[in-house]
Short mmCIF file of C-alpha atoms in Angstrom, two decimals:
data_model
loop_
_atom_site.label_atom_id
_atom_site.label_comp_id
_atom_site.label_asym_id
_atom_site.label_seq_id
_atom_site.Cartn_x
_atom_site.Cartn_y
_atom_site.Cartn_z
CA MET A 1159 21.17 -35.17 106.63
CA ASP A 1160 19.71 -31.25 107.02
CA SER A 1161 20.04 -29.96 110.60
CA GLU A 1162 16.17 -31.15 111.32
CA THR A 1163 16.78 -34.31 110.84
CA LYS A 1164 19.65 -34.54 112.69
CA SER A 1165 18.33 -33.17 115.20
CA LYS A 1166 15.13 -35.47 114.94
CA PHE A 1167 17.30 -38.13 115.65
CA ALA A 1168 20.28 -37.09 118.20
CA ILE A 1169 19.77 -40.15 120.09
CA HIS A 1170 20.03 -42.94 117.81
CA GLU A 1171 23.24 -40.90 116.23
CA ALA A 1172 24.72 -40.52 119.77
CA SER A 1173 23.79 -44.33 120.73
CA ARG A 1174 25.71 -45.21 117.58
CA GLU A 1175 28.50 -43.07 118.46
CA GLY A 1176 28.53 -44.26 122.23
CA HIS A 1177 27.82 -40.54 123.64
CA PHE A 1178 26.44 -42.05 127.34
CA ASN A 1179 25.65 -38.29 128.35
CA ILE A 1180 24.05 -37.30 125.62
CA VAL A 1181 21.97 -40.21 125.31
CA GLU A 1182 20.95 -39.57 128.89
CA SER A 1183 20.79 -36.19 128.75
CA LEU A 1184 18.02 -36.73 125.41
CA LEU A 1185 15.84 -39.18 127.84
CA ASN A 1186 15.62 -37.32 131.04
CA ALA A 1187 13.92 -33.80 128.73
CA ASN A 1188 11.99 -36.84 126.50
CA PRO A 1189 11.22 -40.32 127.77
CA LYS A 1190 9.84 -41.14 124.58
CA LEU A 1191 12.78 -40.94 122.79
CA GLU A 1192 14.01 -44.34 123.50
CA SER A 1193 11.09 -45.58 120.98
CA ARG A 1194 11.84 -43.51 118.48
CA ARG A 1195 12.69 -44.88 114.90
CA ASP A 1196 15.19 -43.25 112.33
CA GLU A 1197 14.96 -43.49 108.63
CA ASP A 1198 16.41 -47.28 108.75
CA ASP A 1199 13.89 -48.04 111.11
CA ARG A 1200 15.97 -48.44 113.95
CA LEU A 1201 15.42 -47.89 117.56
CA PRO A 1202 18.23 -46.24 119.70
CA ILE A 1203 18.80 -49.97 121.31
CA HIS A 1204 20.03 -51.31 117.55
CA TRP A 1205 22.43 -48.52 117.18
CA ALA A 1206 23.96 -48.81 120.74
CA VAL A 1207 23.63 -52.92 120.28
CA SER A 1208 25.34 -53.21 117.23
CA TYR A 1209 28.29 -50.87 118.33
CA ASN A 1210 28.40 -52.78 121.36
CA HIS A 1211 27.46 -49.73 123.72
CA LEU A 1212 27.30 -51.55 126.71
CA PRO A 1213 26.41 -48.82 129.60
CA ILE A 1214 23.78 -46.71 126.71
CA VAL A 1215 22.14 -50.62 126.66
CA GLN A 1216 21.88 -50.47 130.24
CA LEU A 1217 20.57 -47.36 130.27
CA LEU A 1218 17.85 -47.88 127.38
CA VAL A 1219 16.50 -51.08 128.40
CA GLN A 1220 15.34 -49.28 131.77
CA SER A 1221 13.15 -47.14 129.80
CA ARG A 1222 9.54 -47.76 130.89
CA ASN A 1223 8.06 -48.70 126.91
CA PHE A 1224 11.41 -50.63 126.73
CA ASP A 1225 10.70 -53.55 123.96
CA VAL A 1226 13.04 -55.78 124.16
CA ASP A 1227 11.76 -57.84 121.05
CA ALA A 1228 11.65 -54.97 118.85
CA GLN A 1229 13.20 -55.79 115.38
CA ASP A 1230 14.33 -52.71 113.06
CA GLY A 1231 13.68 -52.56 109.02
CA SER A 1232 15.16 -55.55 108.20
CA GLY A 1233 13.61 -57.65 110.88
CA TRP A 1234 16.86 -57.54 113.40
CA THR A 1235 16.32 -57.81 116.88
CA SER A 1236 18.71 -56.54 119.27
CA LEU A 1237 19.33 -60.01 120.34
CA MET A 1238 20.14 -61.09 116.42
CA MET A 1239 22.56 -58.13 116.38
CA ALA A 1240 24.23 -58.87 119.75
CA ALA A 1241 24.74 -62.71 119.09
CA SER A 1242 26.47 -61.56 115.47
CA ARG A 1243 29.32 -59.72 117.61
CA LYS A 1244 32.38 -61.42 118.59
CA ASP A 1245 32.40 -59.40 121.83
CA ALA A 1246 29.13 -58.63 123.00
CA ASP A 1247 28.14 -61.59 125.48
CA ASP A 1248 26.86 -58.99 128.12
CA ILE A 1249 25.24 -57.19 126.61
CA VAL A 1250 23.70 -61.02 125.14
CA ASP A 1251 23.39 -62.10 129.06
CA LEU A 1252 21.52 -58.24 129.55
CA LEU A 1253 18.88 -59.02 126.70
CA LEU A 1254 18.24 -62.52 128.21
CA ARG A 1255 17.51 -61.16 131.65
CA LYS A 1256 15.18 -58.77 130.18
CA ASP A 1257 13.16 -62.19 128.61
CA ALA A 1258 15.15 -61.76 125.03
CA ASP A 1259 12.88 -64.15 123.02
CA VAL A 1260 15.63 -66.84 121.84
CA ASN A 1261 13.97 -68.69 119.11
CA MET A 1262 12.67 -65.34 117.67
CA LYS A 1263 13.05 -64.77 113.48
CA SER A 1264 10.87 -62.23 111.34
CA MET A 1265 9.17 -63.22 108.29
CA ALA A 1266 9.19 -60.29 106.17
CA PRO A 1267 11.74 -60.05 105.69
CA TYR A 1268 12.97 -63.50 107.09
CA THR A 1269 15.16 -63.12 109.66
CA PRO A 1270 17.24 -66.55 111.36
CA PRO A 1271 16.76 -66.47 115.15
CA PRO A 1272 19.91 -65.45 117.46
CA LEU A 1273 21.33 -68.85 117.12
CA HIS A 1274 22.34 -69.24 113.79
CA PHE A 1275 24.03 -65.63 113.66
CA ALA A 1276 26.65 -67.33 117.06
CA SER A 1277 27.09 -70.04 115.14
CA SER A 1278 28.22 -68.38 111.94
CA LYS A 1279 30.24 -66.77 114.00
CA ASN A 1280 31.45 -68.73 115.92
CA ASN A 1281 30.38 -67.24 119.26
CA LEU A 1282 30.69 -70.22 121.57
CA ASP A 1283 30.03 -68.65 124.38
CA ILE A 1284 26.65 -66.82 123.25
CA ALA A 1285 25.72 -69.98 121.80
CA ARG A 1286 25.99 -71.89 124.86
CA ALA A 1287 23.76 -68.34 126.54
CA LEU A 1288 21.45 -68.92 124.42
CA LEU A 1289 20.99 -72.73 124.38
CA SER A 1290 20.81 -72.45 127.88
CA HIS A 1291 17.73 -70.36 127.63
CA LYS A 1292 16.12 -72.37 125.62
CA ALA A 1293 16.97 -71.73 122.04
CA SER A 1294 16.00 -74.29 119.47
CA ALA A 1295 19.32 -76.21 118.11
CA ARG A 1296 16.09 -77.33 115.49
CA VAL A 1297 14.79 -74.14 113.94
CA LYS A 1298 15.63 -73.79 110.17
CA ASP A 1299 16.39 -70.10 108.13
CA LYS A 1300 15.13 -69.57 104.85
CA ARG A 1301 17.48 -71.61 103.34
CA GLY A 1302 16.44 -74.35 104.98
CA GLN A 1303 19.38 -74.62 107.20
CA LEU A 1304 19.99 -75.43 110.54
CA ALA A 1305 22.69 -73.79 113.34
CA LEU A 1306 24.88 -76.91 112.27
CA HIS A 1307 24.69 -76.35 108.69
CA ARG A 1308 26.61 -72.75 109.54
CA ALA A 1309 28.68 -73.91 111.85
CA ALA A 1310 29.84 -76.84 109.64
CA ALA A 1311 30.34 -74.20 106.53
CA VAL A 1312 32.69 -72.15 109.09
CA GLY A 1313 34.31 -75.11 110.24
CA SER A 1314 33.57 -74.74 114.05
CA VAL A 1315 34.09 -78.24 115.81
CA PRO A 1316 33.19 -76.64 118.93
CA MET A 1317 29.95 -75.47 118.03
CA MET A 1318 28.84 -77.99 116.23
CA LYS A 1319 29.61 -80.57 119.27
CA LEU A 1320 27.69 -77.51 121.20
CA LEU A 1321 24.64 -77.74 118.91
CA LEU A 1322 24.62 -81.58 118.35
CA GLU A 1323 24.54 -81.92 122.16
CA ALA A 1324 21.32 -79.76 122.02
CA LYS A 1325 19.87 -81.94 119.58
CA SER A 1326 20.47 -80.69 116.45
CA PRO A 1327 19.29 -82.77 113.31
CA LEU A 1328 22.71 -84.32 112.20
CA ASN A 1329 21.89 -84.91 108.36
CA ALA A 1330 18.29 -82.34 107.81
CA THR A 1331 19.14 -80.79 104.35
CA ASP A 1332 18.90 -77.08 103.06
CA ILE A 1333 16.90 -76.21 100.08
CA ASP A 1334 20.26 -77.10 98.34
CA GLY A 1335 19.76 -80.92 99.59
CA MET A 1336 23.01 -80.12 101.36
CA THR A 1337 23.53 -81.89 105.08
CA ALA A 1338 25.82 -80.25 107.50
CA LEU A 1339 28.33 -82.89 105.92
CA HIS A 1340 28.57 -80.96 102.46
CA HIS A 1341 28.67 -78.03 104.01
CA ALA A 1342 31.78 -78.48 105.86
CA ILE A 1343 33.36 -80.86 103.21
CA SER A 1344 32.92 -78.10 100.50
CA GLU A 1345 34.52 -75.52 102.38
CA GLY A 1346 37.56 -77.73 103.25
CA HIS A 1347 37.01 -78.31 106.89
CA GLY A 1348 38.58 -81.95 106.91
CA ASP A 1349 38.20 -81.89 111.09
CA ALA A 1350 34.30 -80.58 111.12
CA ALA A 1351 33.84 -83.32 108.55
CA LEU A 1352 35.57 -86.32 110.99
CA LEU A 1353 33.35 -84.98 113.75
CA LEU A 1354 29.92 -84.95 111.53
CA LEU A 1355 31.50 -89.04 109.99
CA GLN A 1356 32.05 -89.95 113.92
CA ALA A 1357 28.57 -88.66 114.73
CA GLY A 1358 26.63 -90.67 112.35
CA ALA A 1359 26.45 -88.63 109.20
CA GLU A 1360 24.67 -89.92 106.22
CA THR A 1361 27.40 -90.28 103.36
CA ASP A 1362 25.09 -91.58 100.67
CA LYS A 1363 22.77 -88.20 100.82
CA ARG A 1364 22.95 -86.69 97.35
CA ASP A 1365 22.54 -82.79 97.11
CA SER A 1366 19.93 -81.31 94.89
CA GLU A 1367 22.89 -81.87 91.72
CA GLY A 1368 23.38 -85.35 93.10
CA HIS A 1369 26.55 -84.62 94.48
CA LEU A 1370 27.76 -86.92 97.85
CA ALA A 1371 29.46 -84.55 100.30
CA ILE A 1372 32.94 -86.18 99.38
CA ASP A 1373 32.23 -85.01 95.59
CA LEU A 1374 32.15 -81.51 97.01
CA ALA A 1375 36.03 -81.43 98.33
CA PRO A 1376 37.66 -78.55 97.22
CA ASP A 1377 41.17 -79.96 96.56
CA PHE A 1378 43.05 -83.37 96.80
CA LYS A 1379 44.52 -82.44 100.25
CA THR A 1380 41.40 -82.07 101.80
CA LYS A 1381 39.80 -85.28 100.05
CA THR A 1382 42.47 -87.11 101.06
CA PHE A 1383 42.71 -86.64 104.56
CA ILE A 1384 38.98 -86.84 105.08
CA LEU A 1385 38.86 -90.45 103.30
CA GLN A 1386 42.15 -91.34 105.67
CA SER A 1387 40.30 -90.04 108.02
CA ALA A 1388 37.07 -91.71 107.13
CA GLU A 1389 38.68 -95.14 106.75
CA ARG A 1390 40.38 -95.22 110.14
CA GLU A 1391 36.84 -94.93 111.69
CA GLY A 1392 35.51 -97.76 109.29
CA ILE A 1393 33.54 -95.63 106.84
CA ASP A 1394 33.23 -95.94 103.23
CA LEU A 1395 32.81 -92.65 101.97
CA GLU A 1396 32.56 -93.48 98.01
#
């Protein structure tokens, strides 16, 4: 990066590196820098959120023309970025207070809403915050997956319980014909599979290749655990 470009995007670098005083000084000199986009089509707020620099985020959201739902070149909003982090609860709360759209998704390129990211990363408190602000557990991403599919794939029983309580469809299929049960079993998450079975997951659904969920068990131990657990529940998987 040449010196002219570096100077042009100094506020982006400072936001990324966590240099609060520099960001503050640059904004005082030129408040419009808050809305300047860099070569990645990102605003300073995107970098500050990505690297979890709360003080800088707090500063940037005070700008007169601040757009809480502004997307970067990949379609990510600040809330999507924060929801995908393990330690950004305070930033999420701040963005929600600024009325960030909890169900926003971009179409080109397609980026799913924040709840999907929170579910993938098992960010339970963030998911609760999103749901309390009317995030929908019924929205699918470009692969036809609900947040529940993602939670099942990572085996998060608490997240799955939360999403089911939020009225997530239990037996919805993605573009591969896979249900949340398919994902839980294929990833070897026996406890997650058991939760879905107890909730009434349909065991006779086949994916696009004709597999029942139990057919996707990665090893004998996992399959045996699920079959025995299901049998105790009075559920026939085969």
